[in-house]
Short mmCIF file of C-alpha atoms in Angstrom, two decimals:
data_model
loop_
_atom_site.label_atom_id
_atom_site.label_comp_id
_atom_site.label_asym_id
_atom_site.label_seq_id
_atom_site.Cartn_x
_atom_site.Cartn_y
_atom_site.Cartn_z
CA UNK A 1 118.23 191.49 -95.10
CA UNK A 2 116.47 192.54 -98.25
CA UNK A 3 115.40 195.83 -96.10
CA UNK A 4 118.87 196.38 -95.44
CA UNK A 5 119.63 196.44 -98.79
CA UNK A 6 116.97 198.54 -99.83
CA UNK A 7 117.93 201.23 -97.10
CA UNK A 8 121.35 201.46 -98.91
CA UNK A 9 122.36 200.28 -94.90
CA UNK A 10 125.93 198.36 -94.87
CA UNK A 11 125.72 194.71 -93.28
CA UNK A 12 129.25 193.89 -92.06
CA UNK A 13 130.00 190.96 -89.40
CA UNK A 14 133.53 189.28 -88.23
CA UNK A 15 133.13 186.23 -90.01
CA UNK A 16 132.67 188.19 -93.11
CA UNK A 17 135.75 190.72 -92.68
CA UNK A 18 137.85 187.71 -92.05
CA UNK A 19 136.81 185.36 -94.73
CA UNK A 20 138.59 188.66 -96.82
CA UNK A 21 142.25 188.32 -94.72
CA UNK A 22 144.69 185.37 -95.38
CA UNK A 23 144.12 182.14 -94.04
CA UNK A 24 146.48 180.93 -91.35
CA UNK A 25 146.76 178.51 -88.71
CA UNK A 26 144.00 179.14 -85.89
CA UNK A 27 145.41 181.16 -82.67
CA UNK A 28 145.05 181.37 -79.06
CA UNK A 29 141.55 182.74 -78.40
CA UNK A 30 143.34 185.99 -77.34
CA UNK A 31 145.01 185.87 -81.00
CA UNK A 32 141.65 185.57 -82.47
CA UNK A 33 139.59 188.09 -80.50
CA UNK A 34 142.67 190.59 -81.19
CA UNK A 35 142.26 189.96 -85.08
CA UNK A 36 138.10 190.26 -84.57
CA UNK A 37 139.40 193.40 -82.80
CA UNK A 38 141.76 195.15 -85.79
CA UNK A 39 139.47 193.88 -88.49
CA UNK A 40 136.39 195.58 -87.35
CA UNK A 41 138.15 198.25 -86.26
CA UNK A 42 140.02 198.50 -89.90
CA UNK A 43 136.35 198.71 -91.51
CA UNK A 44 134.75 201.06 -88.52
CA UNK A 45 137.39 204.31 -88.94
CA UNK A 46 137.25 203.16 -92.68
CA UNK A 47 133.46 204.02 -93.18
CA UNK A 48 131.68 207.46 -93.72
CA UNK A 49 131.32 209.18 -90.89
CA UNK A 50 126.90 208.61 -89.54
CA UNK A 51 126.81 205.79 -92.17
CA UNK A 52 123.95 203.53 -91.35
CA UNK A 53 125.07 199.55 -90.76
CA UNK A 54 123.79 196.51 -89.10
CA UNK A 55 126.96 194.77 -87.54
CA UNK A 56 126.30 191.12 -86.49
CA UNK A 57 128.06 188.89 -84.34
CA UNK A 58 130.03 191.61 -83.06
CA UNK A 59 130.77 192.68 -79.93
CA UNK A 60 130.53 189.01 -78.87
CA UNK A 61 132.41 189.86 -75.78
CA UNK A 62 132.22 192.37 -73.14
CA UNK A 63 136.09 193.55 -74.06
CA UNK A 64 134.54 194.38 -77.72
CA UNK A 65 131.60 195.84 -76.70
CA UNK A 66 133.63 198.07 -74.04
CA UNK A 67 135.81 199.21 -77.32
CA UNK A 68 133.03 199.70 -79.42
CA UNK A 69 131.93 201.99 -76.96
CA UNK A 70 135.43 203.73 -77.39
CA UNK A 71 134.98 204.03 -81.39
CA UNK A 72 131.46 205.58 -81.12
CA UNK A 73 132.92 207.91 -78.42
CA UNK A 74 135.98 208.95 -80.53
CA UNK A 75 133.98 209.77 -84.23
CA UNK A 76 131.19 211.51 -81.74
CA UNK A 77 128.32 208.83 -82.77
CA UNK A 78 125.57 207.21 -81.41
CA UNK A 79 123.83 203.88 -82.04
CA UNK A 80 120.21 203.54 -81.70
CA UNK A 81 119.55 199.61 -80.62
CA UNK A 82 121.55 195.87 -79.61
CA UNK A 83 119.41 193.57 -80.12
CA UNK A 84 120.57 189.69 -78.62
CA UNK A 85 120.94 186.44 -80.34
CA UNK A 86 120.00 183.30 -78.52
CA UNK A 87 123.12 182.21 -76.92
CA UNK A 88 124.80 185.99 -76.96
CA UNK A 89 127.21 186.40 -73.60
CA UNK A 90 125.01 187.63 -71.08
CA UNK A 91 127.77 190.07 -69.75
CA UNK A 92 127.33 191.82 -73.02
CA UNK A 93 123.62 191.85 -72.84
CA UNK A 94 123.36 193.25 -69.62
CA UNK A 95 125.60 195.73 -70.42
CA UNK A 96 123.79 196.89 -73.32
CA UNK A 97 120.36 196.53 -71.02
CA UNK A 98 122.50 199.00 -68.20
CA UNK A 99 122.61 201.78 -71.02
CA UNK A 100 118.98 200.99 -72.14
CA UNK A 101 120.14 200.10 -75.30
CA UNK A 102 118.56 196.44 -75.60
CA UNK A 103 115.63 195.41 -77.62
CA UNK A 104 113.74 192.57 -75.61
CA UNK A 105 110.56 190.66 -76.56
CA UNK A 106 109.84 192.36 -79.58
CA UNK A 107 109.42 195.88 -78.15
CA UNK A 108 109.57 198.77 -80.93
CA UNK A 109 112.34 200.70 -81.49
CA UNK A 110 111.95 204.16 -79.32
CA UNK A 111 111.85 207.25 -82.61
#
């Protein structure tokens, strides 16, 4: 992370965006993935436009990553690289291996 700081790059993740919102009584799973949902997407229109960030734990689902696609699409930006935890959804990292997007085994990052 210290490189992220140094490239003036913005870290943001869920668990961070929501630690900021009140505290209330835990949801349905659809409740909670909706709030994931409208807090990221709060920060994402919020940002400069072609502002550099690392977003973490996010999408965790195939419904985020299909609106994340949406977002890029509607400010007209691209990202260059997912790269998978251990334990991410595999419908999310096959989708991001479809659009040749995933990092595996260490490969480099394509300039």
């Amino acid at each position: 992370m210290n490189l992220v700081c140094s490239l003036h790059i913005e870290h943001v993740s869920p668990a961070g965006l929501s630690r900021r919102e009140i505290s209330r009584r835990p949801g349905s799973a659809e409740a909670t993935e909706a709030a994931t949902i409208a807090s990221l997407r709060k920060w994402f229109f919020a940002r400069k436009p072609d502002a550099g960030f690392i977003l973490t734990d996010f999408p965790a689902t195939l419904l985020q990553a299909l609106v994340f696609a949406e977002w890029m699409d509607a400010r007209d930006e691209t990202f260059a690289a997912a790269l998978a935890a251990p334990g991410a959804s595999a419908s999310v990292v096959e989708y991001y291996r479809t659009l040749g997007l995933l990092v595996e085994d260490g490969a480099p990052l394509a300039a």
